[in-house]
Amino acid sequence: MSLSPEEKDDLMDVIEIIYGYDSQMSAYKNNFNEQTVEAVEQAIAGLIKCNSDMKTLVVNLLGGAHYTTSGWLKKAIGALKKALDREKIKFNGLACRVVAANNWKSTIIMSTY
């Protein structure tokens, strides 16, 4: 199943919150798919391990559901994007963003092929 244009937009917004604006990532937005969602989900899981603010947001958003259950991002992508916009989550430090960028950026891009 492919992503709707709205889901692609929301996913791009979530990616920008993680990485900041990245013209390379933005160029692949039209090719975002289920594999891209899974790659971003893994990146967020890495951030959750590193960042207590992100963990709190995701756990609260999912109502206590176990956030590492595969597929949670597809179900919550719109709500997560809105919550991130509203909450303006502050990552605990640059280190969390660097780890996420180094570990998952190429995986996210490769998922679009």
PDB file of N, CA and C in Angstrom:
ATOM      1  N   MET A   1       0.843  -1.176   0.000  1.00  0.00           N
ATOM      2  CA  MET A   1       0.000   0.000   0.000  1.00  0.00           C
ATOM      3  C   MET A   1       0.891   1.243   0.000  1.00  0.00           C
ATOM      4  N   SER A   2       0.558   2.195  -0.847  1.00  0.00           N
ATOM      5  CA  SER A   2       1.362   3.407  -0.929  1.00  0.00           C
ATOM      6  C   SER A   2       0.853   4.455   0.055  1.00  0.00           C
ATOM      7  N   LEU A   3       1.641   5.489   0.207  1.00  0.00           N
ATOM      8  CA  LEU A   3       1.268   6.568   1.113  1.00  0.00           C
ATOM      9  C   LEU A   3       0.464   7.615   0.359  1.00  0.00           C
ATOM     10  N   SER A   4      -0.470   8.226   1.052  1.00  0.00           N
ATOM     11  CA  SER A   4      -1.233   9.325   0.467  1.00  0.00           C
ATOM     12  C   SER A   4      -0.327  10.563   0.394  1.00  0.00           C
ATOM     13  N   PRO A   5      -0.680  11.527  -0.445  1.00  0.00           N
ATOM     14  CA  PRO A   5       0.111  12.766  -0.491  1.00  0.00           C
ATOM     15  C   PRO A   5       0.208  13.438   0.883  1.00  0.00           C
ATOM     16  N   GLU A   6      -0.871  13.401   1.662  1.00  0.00           N
ATOM     17  CA  GLU A   6      -0.863  13.993   3.004  1.00  0.00           C
ATOM     18  C   GLU A   6       0.107  13.239   3.918  1.00  0.00           C
ATOM     19  N   GLU A   7       0.109  11.905   3.846  1.00  0.00           N
ATOM     20  CA  GLU A   7       1.039  11.114   4.654  1.00  0.00           C
ATOM     21  C   GLU A   7       2.479  11.409   4.259  1.00  0.00           C
ATOM     22  N   LYS A   8       2.737  11.580   2.958  1.00  0.00           N
ATOM     23  CA  LYS A   8       4.091  11.927   2.499  1.00  0.00           C
ATOM     24  C   LYS A   8       4.514  13.288   3.048  1.00  0.00           C
ATOM     25  N   ASP A   9       3.595  14.248   3.017  1.00  0.00           N
ATOM     26  CA  ASP A   9       3.889  15.579   3.560  1.00  0.00           C
ATOM     27  C   ASP A   9       4.179  15.499   5.060  1.00  0.00           C
ATOM     28  N   ASP A  10       3.325  14.776   5.789  1.00  0.00           N
ATOM     29  CA  ASP A  10       3.521  14.632   7.239  1.00  0.00           C
ATOM     30  C   ASP A  10       4.830  13.920   7.540  1.00  0.00           C
ATOM     31  N   LEU A  11       5.145  12.882   6.765  1.00  0.00           N
ATOM     32  CA  LEU A  11       6.395  12.156   6.975  1.00  0.00           C
ATOM     33  C   LEU A  11       7.584  13.066   6.714  1.00  0.00           C
ATOM     34  N   MET A  12       7.508  13.895   5.675  1.00  0.00           N
ATOM     35  CA  MET A  12       8.589  14.840   5.398  1.00  0.00           C
ATOM     36  C   MET A  12       8.748  15.816   6.547  1.00  0.00           C
ATOM     37  N   ASP A  13       7.639  16.269   7.120  1.00  0.00           N
ATOM     38  CA  ASP A  13       7.709  17.185   8.266  1.00  0.00           C
ATOM     39  C   ASP A  13       8.373  16.513   9.460  1.00  0.00           C
ATOM     40  N   VAL A  14       8.042  15.247   9.704  1.00  0.00           N
ATOM     41  CA  VAL A  14       8.671  14.502  10.802  1.00  0.00           C
ATOM     42  C   VAL A  14      10.170  14.353  10.535  1.00  0.00           C
ATOM     43  N   ILE A  15      10.538  14.036   9.309  1.00  0.00           N
ATOM     44  CA  ILE A  15      11.952  13.903   8.947  1.00  0.00           C
ATOM     45  C   ILE A  15      12.676  15.220   9.165  1.00  0.00           C
ATOM     46  N   GLU A  16      12.038  16.334   8.796  1.00  0.00           N
ATOM     47  CA  GLU A  16      12.661  17.647   8.992  1.00  0.00           C
ATOM     48  C   GLU A  16      12.833  17.976  10.467  1.00  0.00           C
ATOM     49  N   ILE A  17      11.937  17.507  11.307  1.00  0.00           N
ATOM     50  CA  ILE A  17      12.094  17.730  12.736  1.00  0.00           C
ATOM     51  C   ILE A  17      13.306  16.964  13.247  1.00  0.00           C
ATOM     52  N   ILE A  18      13.524  15.777  12.706  1.00  0.00           N
ATOM     53  CA  ILE A  18      14.676  14.973  13.123  1.00  0.00           C
ATOM     54  C   ILE A  18      15.975  15.547  12.563  1.00  0.00           C
ATOM     55  N   TYR A  19      16.002  15.843  11.264  1.00  0.00           N
ATOM     56  CA  TYR A  19      17.247  16.200  10.576  1.00  0.00           C
ATOM     57  C   TYR A  19      17.417  17.680  10.295  1.00  0.00           C
ATOM     58  N   GLY A  20      16.362  18.460  10.466  1.00  0.00           N
ATOM     59  CA  GLY A  20      16.392  19.817   9.959  1.00  0.00           C
ATOM     60  C   GLY A  20      16.102  19.755   8.472  1.00  0.00           C
ATOM     61  N   TYR A  21      16.000  20.905   7.820  1.00  0.00           N
ATOM     62  CA  TYR A  21      15.712  20.890   6.389  1.00  0.00           C
ATOM     63  C   TYR A  21      16.888  20.256   5.665  1.00  0.00           C
ATOM     64  N   ASP A  22      16.584  19.333   4.779  1.00  0.00           N
ATOM     65  CA  ASP A  22      17.602  18.625   4.004  1.00  0.00           C
ATOM     66  C   ASP A  22      17.086  18.512   2.575  1.00  0.00           C
ATOM     67  N   SER A  23      17.707  19.247   1.657  1.00  0.00           N
ATOM     68  CA  SER A  23      17.223  19.255   0.278  1.00  0.00           C
ATOM     69  C   SER A  23      17.307  17.868  -0.354  1.00  0.00           C
ATOM     70  N   GLN A  24      18.289  17.074   0.045  1.00  0.00           N
ATOM     71  CA  GLN A  24      18.408  15.716  -0.494  1.00  0.00           C
ATOM     72  C   GLN A  24      17.201  14.874  -0.096  1.00  0.00           C
ATOM     73  N   MET A  25      16.841  14.916   1.191  1.00  0.00           N
ATOM     74  CA  MET A  25      15.681  14.152   1.664  1.00  0.00           C
ATOM     75  C   MET A  25      14.403  14.674   1.011  1.00  0.00           C
ATOM     76  N   SER A  26      14.282  15.987   0.895  1.00  0.00           N
ATOM     77  CA  SER A  26      13.089  16.594   0.311  1.00  0.00           C
ATOM     78  C   SER A  26      12.893  16.152  -1.139  1.00  0.00           C
ATOM     79  N   ALA A  27      13.978  15.951  -1.848  1.00  0.00           N
ATOM     80  CA  ALA A  27      13.897  15.535  -3.251  1.00  0.00           C
ATOM     81  C   ALA A  27      13.268  14.152  -3.412  1.00  0.00           C
ATOM     82  N   TYR A  28      13.291  13.343  -2.372  1.00  0.00           N
ATOM     83  CA  TYR A  28      12.756  11.982  -2.438  1.00  0.00           C
ATOM     84  C   TYR A  28      11.323  11.866  -1.925  1.00  0.00           C
ATOM     85  N   LYS A  29      10.730  12.977  -1.489  1.00  0.00           N
ATOM     86  CA  LYS A  29       9.410  12.933  -0.852  1.00  0.00           C
ATOM     87  C   LYS A  29       8.357  12.227  -1.703  1.00  0.00           C
ATOM     88  N   ASN A  30       8.333  12.470  -2.989  1.00  0.00           N
ATOM     89  CA  ASN A  30       7.320  11.839  -3.841  1.00  0.00           C
ATOM     90  C   ASN A  30       7.475  10.325  -3.923  1.00  0.00           C
ATOM     91  N   ASN A  31       8.640   9.821  -3.568  1.00  0.00           N
ATOM     92  CA  ASN A  31       8.897   8.381  -3.607  1.00  0.00           C
ATOM     93  C   ASN A  31       8.737   7.712  -2.245  1.00  0.00           C
ATOM     94  N   PHE A  32       8.347   8.467  -1.219  1.00  0.00           N
ATOM     95  CA  PHE A  32       8.160   7.873   0.103  1.00  0.00           C
ATOM     96  C   PHE A  32       7.143   6.740   0.006  1.00  0.00           C
ATOM     97  N   ASN A  33       7.383   5.681   0.771  1.00  0.00           N
ATOM     98  CA  ASN A  33       6.541   4.496   0.726  1.00  0.00           C
ATOM     99  C   ASN A  33       6.554   3.827   2.099  1.00  0.00           C
ATOM    100  N   GLU A  34       5.980   2.647   2.174  1.00  0.00           N
ATOM    101  CA  GLU A  34       5.917   1.912   3.446  1.00  0.00           C
ATOM    102  C   GLU A  34       7.316   1.645   4.010  1.00  0.00           C
ATOM    103  N   GLN A  35       8.280   1.357   3.132  1.00  0.00           N
ATOM    104  CA  GLN A  35       9.653   1.106   3.598  1.00  0.00           C
ATOM    105  C   GLN A  35      10.258   2.376   4.192  1.00  0.00           C
ATOM    106  N   THR A  36       9.900   3.512   3.644  1.00  0.00           N
ATOM    107  CA  THR A  36      10.384   4.784   4.184  1.00  0.00           C
ATOM    108  C   THR A  36       9.812   5.001   5.580  1.00  0.00           C
ATOM    109  N   VAL A  37       8.534   4.703   5.732  1.00  0.00           N
ATOM    110  CA  VAL A  37       7.903   4.825   7.052  1.00  0.00           C
ATOM    111  C   VAL A  37       8.633   3.929   8.048  1.00  0.00           C
ATOM    112  N   GLU A  38       8.940   2.701   7.655  1.00  0.00           N
ATOM    113  CA  GLU A  38       9.660   1.783   8.544  1.00  0.00           C
ATOM    114  C   GLU A  38      11.040   2.317   8.899  1.00  0.00           C
ATOM    115  N   ALA A  39      11.748   2.899   7.926  1.00  0.00           N
ATOM    116  CA  ALA A  39      13.079   3.452   8.191  1.00  0.00           C
ATOM    117  C   ALA A  39      13.003   4.641   9.151  1.00  0.00           C
ATOM    118  N   VAL A  40      12.007   5.515   8.954  1.00  0.00           N
ATOM    119  CA  VAL A  40      11.836   6.660   9.851  1.00  0.00           C
ATOM    120  C   VAL A  40      11.426   6.170  11.242  1.00  0.00           C
ATOM    121  N   GLU A  41      10.600   5.147  11.284  1.00  0.00           N
ATOM    122  CA  GLU A  41      10.201   4.544  12.556  1.00  0.00           C
ATOM    123  C   GLU A  41      11.434   4.051  13.316  1.00  0.00           C
ATOM    124  N   GLN A  42      12.356   3.423  12.612  1.00  0.00           N
ATOM    125  CA  GLN A  42      13.591   2.945  13.246  1.00  0.00           C
ATOM    126  C   GLN A  42      14.451   4.119  13.723  1.00  0.00           C
ATOM    127  N   ALA A  43      14.497   5.187  12.927  1.00  0.00           N
ATOM    128  CA  ALA A  43      15.240   6.374  13.341  1.00  0.00           C
ATOM    129  C   ALA A  43      14.638   6.973  14.608  1.00  0.00           C
ATOM    130  N   ILE A  44      13.312   7.035  14.652  1.00  0.00           N
ATOM    131  CA  ILE A  44      12.644   7.566  15.845  1.00  0.00           C
ATOM    132  C   ILE A  44      12.898   6.662  17.042  1.00  0.00           C
ATOM    133  N   ALA A  45      12.880   5.351  16.826  1.00  0.00           N
ATOM    134  CA  ALA A  45      13.184   4.426  17.926  1.00  0.00           C
ATOM    135  C   ALA A  45      14.586   4.686  18.470  1.00  0.00           C
ATOM    136  N   GLY A  46      15.532   4.984  17.574  1.00  0.00           N
ATOM    137  CA  GLY A  46      16.877   5.338  18.025  1.00  0.00           C
ATOM    138  C   GLY A  46      16.877   6.627  18.820  1.00  0.00           C
ATOM    139  N   LEU A  47      16.100   7.615  18.370  1.00  0.00           N
ATOM    140  CA  LEU A  47      15.992   8.866  19.115  1.00  0.00           C
ATOM    141  C   LEU A  47      15.338   8.646  20.471  1.00  0.00           C
ATOM    142  N   ILE A  48      14.343   7.772  20.498  1.00  0.00           N
ATOM    143  CA  ILE A  48      13.654   7.493  21.759  1.00  0.00           C
ATOM    144  C   ILE A  48      14.631   6.940  22.784  1.00  0.00           C
ATOM    145  N   LYS A  49      15.499   6.057  22.343  1.00  0.00           N
ATOM    146  CA  LYS A  49      16.502   5.501  23.261  1.00  0.00           C
ATOM    147  C   LYS A  49      17.426   6.590  23.776  1.00  0.00           C
ATOM    148  N   CYS A  50      17.663   7.594  22.964  1.00  0.00           N
ATOM    149  CA  CYS A  50      18.607   8.654  23.305  1.00  0.00           C
ATOM    150  C   CYS A  50      17.942   9.833  24.013  1.00  0.00           C
ATOM    151  N   ASN A  51      16.667  10.022  23.796  1.00  0.00           N
ATOM    152  CA  ASN A  51      16.038  11.269  24.174  1.00  0.00           C
ATOM    153  C   ASN A  51      14.767  11.045  24.985  1.00  0.00           C
ATOM    154  N   SER A  52      14.803  11.422  26.225  1.00  0.00           N
ATOM    155  CA  SER A  52      13.654  11.192  27.095  1.00  0.00           C
ATOM    156  C   SER A  52      12.441  12.027  26.705  1.00  0.00           C
ATOM    157  N   ASP A  53      12.627  13.230  26.159  1.00  0.00           N
ATOM    158  CA  ASP A  53      11.495  14.054  25.733  1.00  0.00           C
ATOM    159  C   ASP A  53      10.728  13.373  24.602  1.00  0.00           C
ATOM    160  N   MET A  54      11.446  12.827  23.637  1.00  0.00           N
ATOM    161  CA  MET A  54      10.805  12.139  22.516  1.00  0.00           C
ATOM    162  C   MET A  54      10.076  10.902  23.021  1.00  0.00           C
ATOM    163  N   LYS A  55      10.693  10.177  23.936  1.00  0.00           N
ATOM    164  CA  LYS A  55      10.056   8.970  24.484  1.00  0.00           C
ATOM    165  C   LYS A  55       8.741   9.336  25.158  1.00  0.00           C
ATOM    166  N   THR A  56       8.748  10.362  25.964  1.00  0.00           N
ATOM    167  CA  THR A  56       7.539  10.785  26.664  1.00  0.00           C
ATOM    168  C   THR A  56       6.444  11.162  25.673  1.00  0.00           C
ATOM    169  N   LEU A  57       6.798  11.922  24.632  1.00  0.00           N
ATOM    170  CA  LEU A  57       5.819  12.324  23.636  1.00  0.00           C
ATOM    171  C   LEU A  57       5.200  11.116  22.951  1.00  0.00           C
ATOM    172  N   VAL A  58       6.028  10.194  22.473  1.00  0.00           N
ATOM    173  CA  VAL A  58       5.519   9.049  21.729  1.00  0.00           C
ATOM    174  C   VAL A  58       4.675   8.144  22.624  1.00  0.00           C
ATOM    175  N   VAL A  59       5.130   7.895  23.837  1.00  0.00           N
ATOM    176  CA  VAL A  59       4.366   7.047  24.755  1.00  0.00           C
ATOM    177  C   VAL A  59       3.019   7.689  25.060  1.00  0.00           C
ATOM    178  N   ASN A  60       2.996   8.997  25.320  1.00  0.00           N
ATOM    179  CA  ASN A  60       1.727   9.687  25.586  1.00  0.00           C
ATOM    180  C   ASN A  60       0.826   9.683  24.362  1.00  0.00           C
ATOM    181  N   LEU A  61       1.392   9.900  23.197  1.00  0.00           N
ATOM    182  CA  LEU A  61       0.620   9.928  21.965  1.00  0.00           C
ATOM    183  C   LEU A  61      -0.045   8.591  21.689  1.00  0.00           C
ATOM    184  N   LEU A  62       0.663   7.524  21.972  1.00  0.00           N
ATOM    185  CA  LEU A  62       0.128   6.194  21.698  1.00  0.00           C
ATOM    186  C   LEU A  62      -0.661   5.633  22.869  1.00  0.00           C
ATOM    187  N   GLY A  63      -0.872   6.425  23.888  1.00  0.00           N
ATOM    188  CA  GLY A  63      -1.690   5.999  25.020  1.00  0.00           C
ATOM    189  C   GLY A  63      -1.091   4.834  25.779  1.00  0.00           C
ATOM    190  N   GLY A  64       0.212   4.831  25.918  1.00  0.00           N
ATOM    191  CA  GLY A  64       0.868   3.772  26.668  1.00  0.00           C
ATOM    192  C   GLY A  64       1.188   2.548  25.839  1.00  0.00           C
ATOM    193  N   ALA A  65       0.782   2.533  24.569  1.00  0.00           N
ATOM    194  CA  ALA A  65       1.099   1.388  23.720  1.00  0.00           C
ATOM    195  C   ALA A  65       2.610   1.266  23.586  1.00  0.00           C
ATOM    196  N   HIS A  66       3.069   0.084  23.378  1.00  0.00           N
ATOM    197  CA  HIS A  66       4.499  -0.155  23.262  1.00  0.00           C
ATOM    198  C   HIS A  66       4.986   0.432  21.950  1.00  0.00           C
ATOM    199  N   TYR A  67       5.798   1.487  22.014  1.00  0.00           N
ATOM    200  CA  TYR A  67       6.200   2.225  20.833  1.00  0.00           C
ATOM    201  C   TYR A  67       7.126   1.454  19.915  1.00  0.00           C
ATOM    202  N   THR A  68       7.683   0.363  20.345  1.00  0.00           N
ATOM    203  CA  THR A  68       8.578  -0.379  19.466  1.00  0.00           C
ATOM    204  C   THR A  68       7.831  -1.420  18.640  1.00  0.00           C
ATOM    205  N   THR A  69       6.517  -1.499  18.787  1.00  0.00           N
ATOM    206  CA  THR A  69       5.742  -2.398  17.957  1.00  0.00           C
ATOM    207  C   THR A  69       5.789  -1.884  16.533  1.00  0.00           C
ATOM    208  N   SER A  70       6.236  -2.709  15.634  1.00  0.00           N
ATOM    209  CA  SER A  70       6.392  -2.307  14.241  1.00  0.00           C
ATOM    210  C   SER A  70       5.061  -1.835  13.674  1.00  0.00           C
ATOM    211  N   GLY A  71       5.115  -0.760  12.912  1.00  0.00           N
ATOM    212  CA  GLY A  71       3.930  -0.235  12.265  1.00  0.00           C
ATOM    213  C   GLY A  71       3.252   0.905  12.998  1.00  0.00           C
ATOM    214  N   TRP A  72       3.744   1.293  14.158  1.00  0.00           N
ATOM    215  CA  TRP A  72       3.073   2.335  14.926  1.00  0.00           C
ATOM    216  C   TRP A  72       3.113   3.684  14.221  1.00  0.00           C
ATOM    217  N   LEU A  73       4.197   3.978  13.486  1.00  0.00           N
ATOM    218  CA  LEU A  73       4.322   5.296  12.879  1.00  0.00           C
ATOM    219  C   LEU A  73       3.271   5.524  11.799  1.00  0.00           C
ATOM    220  N   LYS A  74       3.000   4.529  10.980  1.00  0.00           N
ATOM    221  CA  LYS A  74       1.997   4.668   9.913  1.00  0.00           C
ATOM    222  C   LYS A  74       0.638   5.014  10.519  1.00  0.00           C
ATOM    223  N   LYS A  75       0.327   4.409  11.654  1.00  0.00           N
ATOM    224  CA  LYS A  75      -0.961   4.661  12.302  1.00  0.00           C
ATOM    225  C   LYS A  75      -1.019   6.038  12.953  1.00  0.00           C
ATOM    226  N   ALA A  76       0.129   6.552  13.366  1.00  0.00           N
ATOM    227  CA  ALA A  76       0.143   7.781  14.160  1.00  0.00           C
ATOM    228  C   ALA A  76       0.844   8.952  13.480  1.00  0.00           C
ATOM    229  N   ILE A  77       1.203   8.812  12.211  1.00  0.00           N
ATOM    230  CA  ILE A  77       2.051   9.822  11.573  1.00  0.00           C
ATOM    231  C   ILE A  77       1.451  11.221  11.597  1.00  0.00           C
ATOM    232  N   GLY A  78       0.173  11.343  11.285  1.00  0.00           N
ATOM    233  CA  GLY A  78      -0.460  12.662  11.301  1.00  0.00           C
ATOM    234  C   GLY A  78      -0.496  13.250  12.694  1.00  0.00           C
ATOM    235  N   ALA A  79      -0.860  12.439  13.661  1.00  0.00           N
ATOM    236  CA  ALA A  79      -0.923  12.910  15.043  1.00  0.00           C
ATOM    237  C   ALA A  79       0.463  13.257  15.570  1.00  0.00           C
ATOM    238  N   LEU A  80       1.473  12.461  15.196  1.00  0.00           N
ATOM    239  CA  LEU A  80       2.839  12.735  15.638  1.00  0.00           C
ATOM    240  C   LEU A  80       3.321  14.055  15.053  1.00  0.00           C
ATOM    241  N   LYS A  81       3.058  14.270  13.774  1.00  0.00           N
ATOM    242  CA  LYS A  81       3.469  15.520  13.135  1.00  0.00           C
ATOM    243  C   LYS A  81       2.820  16.708  13.832  1.00  0.00           C
ATOM    244  N   LYS A  82       1.513  16.615  14.107  1.00  0.00           N
ATOM    245  CA  LYS A  82       0.810  17.709  14.779  1.00  0.00           C
ATOM    246  C   LYS A  82       1.348  17.928  16.193  1.00  0.00           C
ATOM    247  N   ALA A  83       1.616  16.834  16.914  1.00  0.00           N
ATOM    248  CA  ALA A  83       2.134  16.948  18.274  1.00  0.00           C
ATOM    249  C   ALA A  83       3.524  17.566  18.266  1.00  0.00           C
ATOM    250  N   LEU A  84       4.349  17.169  17.331  1.00  0.00           N
ATOM    251  CA  LEU A  84       5.694  17.741  17.249  1.00  0.00           C
ATOM    252  C   LEU A  84       5.634  19.218  16.925  1.00  0.00           C
ATOM    253  N   ASP A  85       4.740  19.613  16.026  1.00  0.00           N
ATOM    254  CA  ASP A  85       4.562  21.032  15.716  1.00  0.00           C
ATOM    255  C   ASP A  85       4.099  21.799  16.947  1.00  0.00           C
ATOM    256  N   ARG A  86       3.139  21.236  17.647  1.00  0.00           N
ATOM    257  CA  ARG A  86       2.539  21.902  18.807  1.00  0.00           C
ATOM    258  C   ARG A  86       3.507  21.947  19.989  1.00  0.00           C
ATOM    259  N   GLU A  87       4.151  20.837  20.240  1.00  0.00           N
ATOM    260  CA  GLU A  87       5.000  20.715  21.420  1.00  0.00           C
ATOM    261  C   GLU A  87       6.362  21.367  21.247  1.00  0.00           C
ATOM    262  N   LYS A  88       6.816  21.484  20.007  1.00  0.00           N
ATOM    263  CA  LYS A  88       8.163  21.995  19.739  1.00  0.00           C
ATOM    264  C   LYS A  88       9.178  21.282  20.631  1.00  0.00           C
ATOM    265  N   ILE A  89       9.167  19.973  20.510  1.00  0.00           N
ATOM    266  CA  ILE A  89      10.047  19.125  21.304  1.00  0.00           C
ATOM    267  C   ILE A  89      11.483  19.573  21.153  1.00  0.00           C
ATOM    268  N   LYS A  90      12.162  19.668  22.249  1.00  0.00           N
ATOM    269  CA  LYS A  90      13.576  19.982  22.258  1.00  0.00           C
ATOM    270  C   LYS A  90      14.336  18.679  22.464  1.00  0.00           C
ATOM    271  N   PHE A  91      15.183  18.372  21.504  1.00  0.00           N
ATOM    272  CA  PHE A  91      16.004  17.187  21.682  1.00  0.00           C
ATOM    273  C   PHE A  91      16.991  17.463  22.812  1.00  0.00           C
ATOM    274  N   ASN A  92      17.333  16.421  23.573  1.00  0.00           N
ATOM    275  CA  ASN A  92      18.208  16.587  24.721  1.00  0.00           C
ATOM    276  C   ASN A  92      19.586  17.085  24.340  1.00  0.00           C
ATOM    277  N   GLY A  93      19.931  16.955  23.109  1.00  0.00           N
ATOM    278  CA  GLY A  93      21.225  17.450  22.686  1.00  0.00           C
ATOM    279  C   GLY A  93      21.480  17.123  21.237  1.00  0.00           C
ATOM    280  N   LEU A  94      22.468  17.763  20.720  1.00  0.00           N
ATOM    281  CA  LEU A  94      22.847  17.540  19.337  1.00  0.00           C
ATOM    282  C   LEU A  94      23.257  16.100  19.110  1.00  0.00           C
ATOM    283  N   ALA A  95      23.785  15.467  20.122  1.00  0.00           N
ATOM    284  CA  ALA A  95      24.253  14.083  19.974  1.00  0.00           C
ATOM    285  C   ALA A  95      23.137  13.156  19.508  1.00  0.00           C
ATOM    286  N   CYS A  96      21.924  13.314  20.021  1.00  0.00           N
ATOM    287  CA  CYS A  96      20.804  12.461  19.609  1.00  0.00           C
ATOM    288  C   CYS A  96      20.511  12.643  18.125  1.00  0.00           C
ATOM    289  N   ARG A  97      20.504  13.874  17.664  1.00  0.00           N
ATOM    290  CA  ARG A  97      20.235  14.132  16.246  1.00  0.00           C
ATOM    291  C   ARG A  97      21.353  13.604  15.371  1.00  0.00           C
ATOM    292  N   VAL A  98      22.590  13.740  15.812  1.00  0.00           N
ATOM    293  CA  VAL A  98      23.730  13.251  15.030  1.00  0.00           C
ATOM    294  C   VAL A  98      23.677  11.736  14.922  1.00  0.00           C
ATOM    295  N   VAL A  99      23.355  11.062  16.027  1.00  0.00           N
ATOM    296  CA  VAL A  99      23.247   9.604  15.999  1.00  0.00           C
ATOM    297  C   VAL A  99      22.157   9.175  15.032  1.00  0.00           C
ATOM    298  N   ALA A 100      20.998   9.813  15.105  1.00  0.00           N
ATOM    299  CA  ALA A 100      19.898   9.465  14.201  1.00  0.00           C
ATOM    300  C   ALA A 100      20.288   9.732  12.748  1.00  0.00           C
ATOM    301  N   ALA A 101      20.928  10.855  12.502  1.00  0.00           N
ATOM    302  CA  ALA A 101      21.336  11.191  11.138  1.00  0.00           C
ATOM    303  C   ALA A 101      22.344  10.195  10.603  1.00  0.00           C
ATOM    304  N   ASN A 102      23.333   9.892  11.383  1.00  0.00           N
ATOM    305  CA  ASN A 102      24.375   8.971  10.927  1.00  0.00           C
ATOM    306  C   ASN A 102      23.851   7.563  10.726  1.00  0.00           C
ATOM    307  N   ASN A 103      22.976   7.117  11.579  1.00  0.00           N
ATOM    308  CA  ASN A 103      22.518   5.733  11.521  1.00  0.00           C
ATOM    309  C   ASN A 103      21.408   5.472  10.517  1.00  0.00           C
ATOM    310  N   TRP A 104      20.584   6.469  10.210  1.00  0.00           N
ATOM    311  CA  TRP A 104      19.362   6.175   9.451  1.00  0.00           C
ATOM    312  C   TRP A 104      19.159   6.970   8.176  1.00  0.00           C
ATOM    313  N   LYS A 105      19.879   8.055   7.958  1.00  0.00           N
ATOM    314  CA  LYS A 105      19.624   8.875   6.775  1.00  0.00           C
ATOM    315  C   LYS A 105      19.759   8.079   5.486  1.00  0.00           C
ATOM    316  N   SER A 106      20.834   7.356   5.321  1.00  0.00           N
ATOM    317  CA  SER A 106      21.014   6.600   4.074  1.00  0.00           C
ATOM    318  C   SER A 106      19.945   5.515   3.937  1.00  0.00           C
ATOM    319  N   THR A 107      19.519   4.904   5.041  1.00  0.00           N
ATOM    320  CA  THR A 107      18.465   3.889   5.004  1.00  0.00           C
ATOM    321  C   THR A 107      17.149   4.512   4.532  1.00  0.00           C
ATOM    322  N   ILE A 108      16.850   5.710   5.027  1.00  0.00           N
ATOM    323  CA  ILE A 108      15.630   6.396   4.618  1.00  0.00           C
ATOM    324  C   ILE A 108      15.673   6.699   3.122  1.00  0.00           C
ATOM    325  N   ILE A 109      16.795   7.211   2.654  1.00  0.00           N
ATOM    326  CA  ILE A 109      16.922   7.530   1.226  1.00  0.00           C
ATOM    327  C   ILE A 109      16.845   6.258   0.384  1.00  0.00           C
ATOM    328  N   MET A 110      17.519   5.213   0.768  1.00  0.00           N
ATOM    329  CA  MET A 110      17.514   3.968   0.000  1.00  0.00           C
ATOM    330  C   MET A 110      16.117   3.350  -0.061  1.00  0.00           C
ATOM    331  N   SER A 111      15.286   3.617   0.925  1.00  0.00           N
ATOM    332  CA  SER A 111      13.932   3.053   0.930  1.00  0.00           C
ATOM    333  C   SER A 111      13.077   3.607  -0.188  1.00  0.00           C
ATOM    334  N   THR A 112      13.472   4.703  -0.781  1.00  0.00           N
ATOM    335  CA  THR A 112      12.658   5.342  -1.814  1.00  0.00           C
ATOM    336  C   THR A 112      12.900   4.748  -3.201  1.00  0.00           C
ATOM    337  N   TYR A 113      13.872   3.852  -3.326  1.00  0.00           N
ATOM    338  CA  TYR A 113      14.178   3.245  -4.642  1.00  0.00           C
ATOM    339  C   TYR A 113      13.357   2.010  -4.883  1.00  0.00           C
TER     340      TYR A 113
END
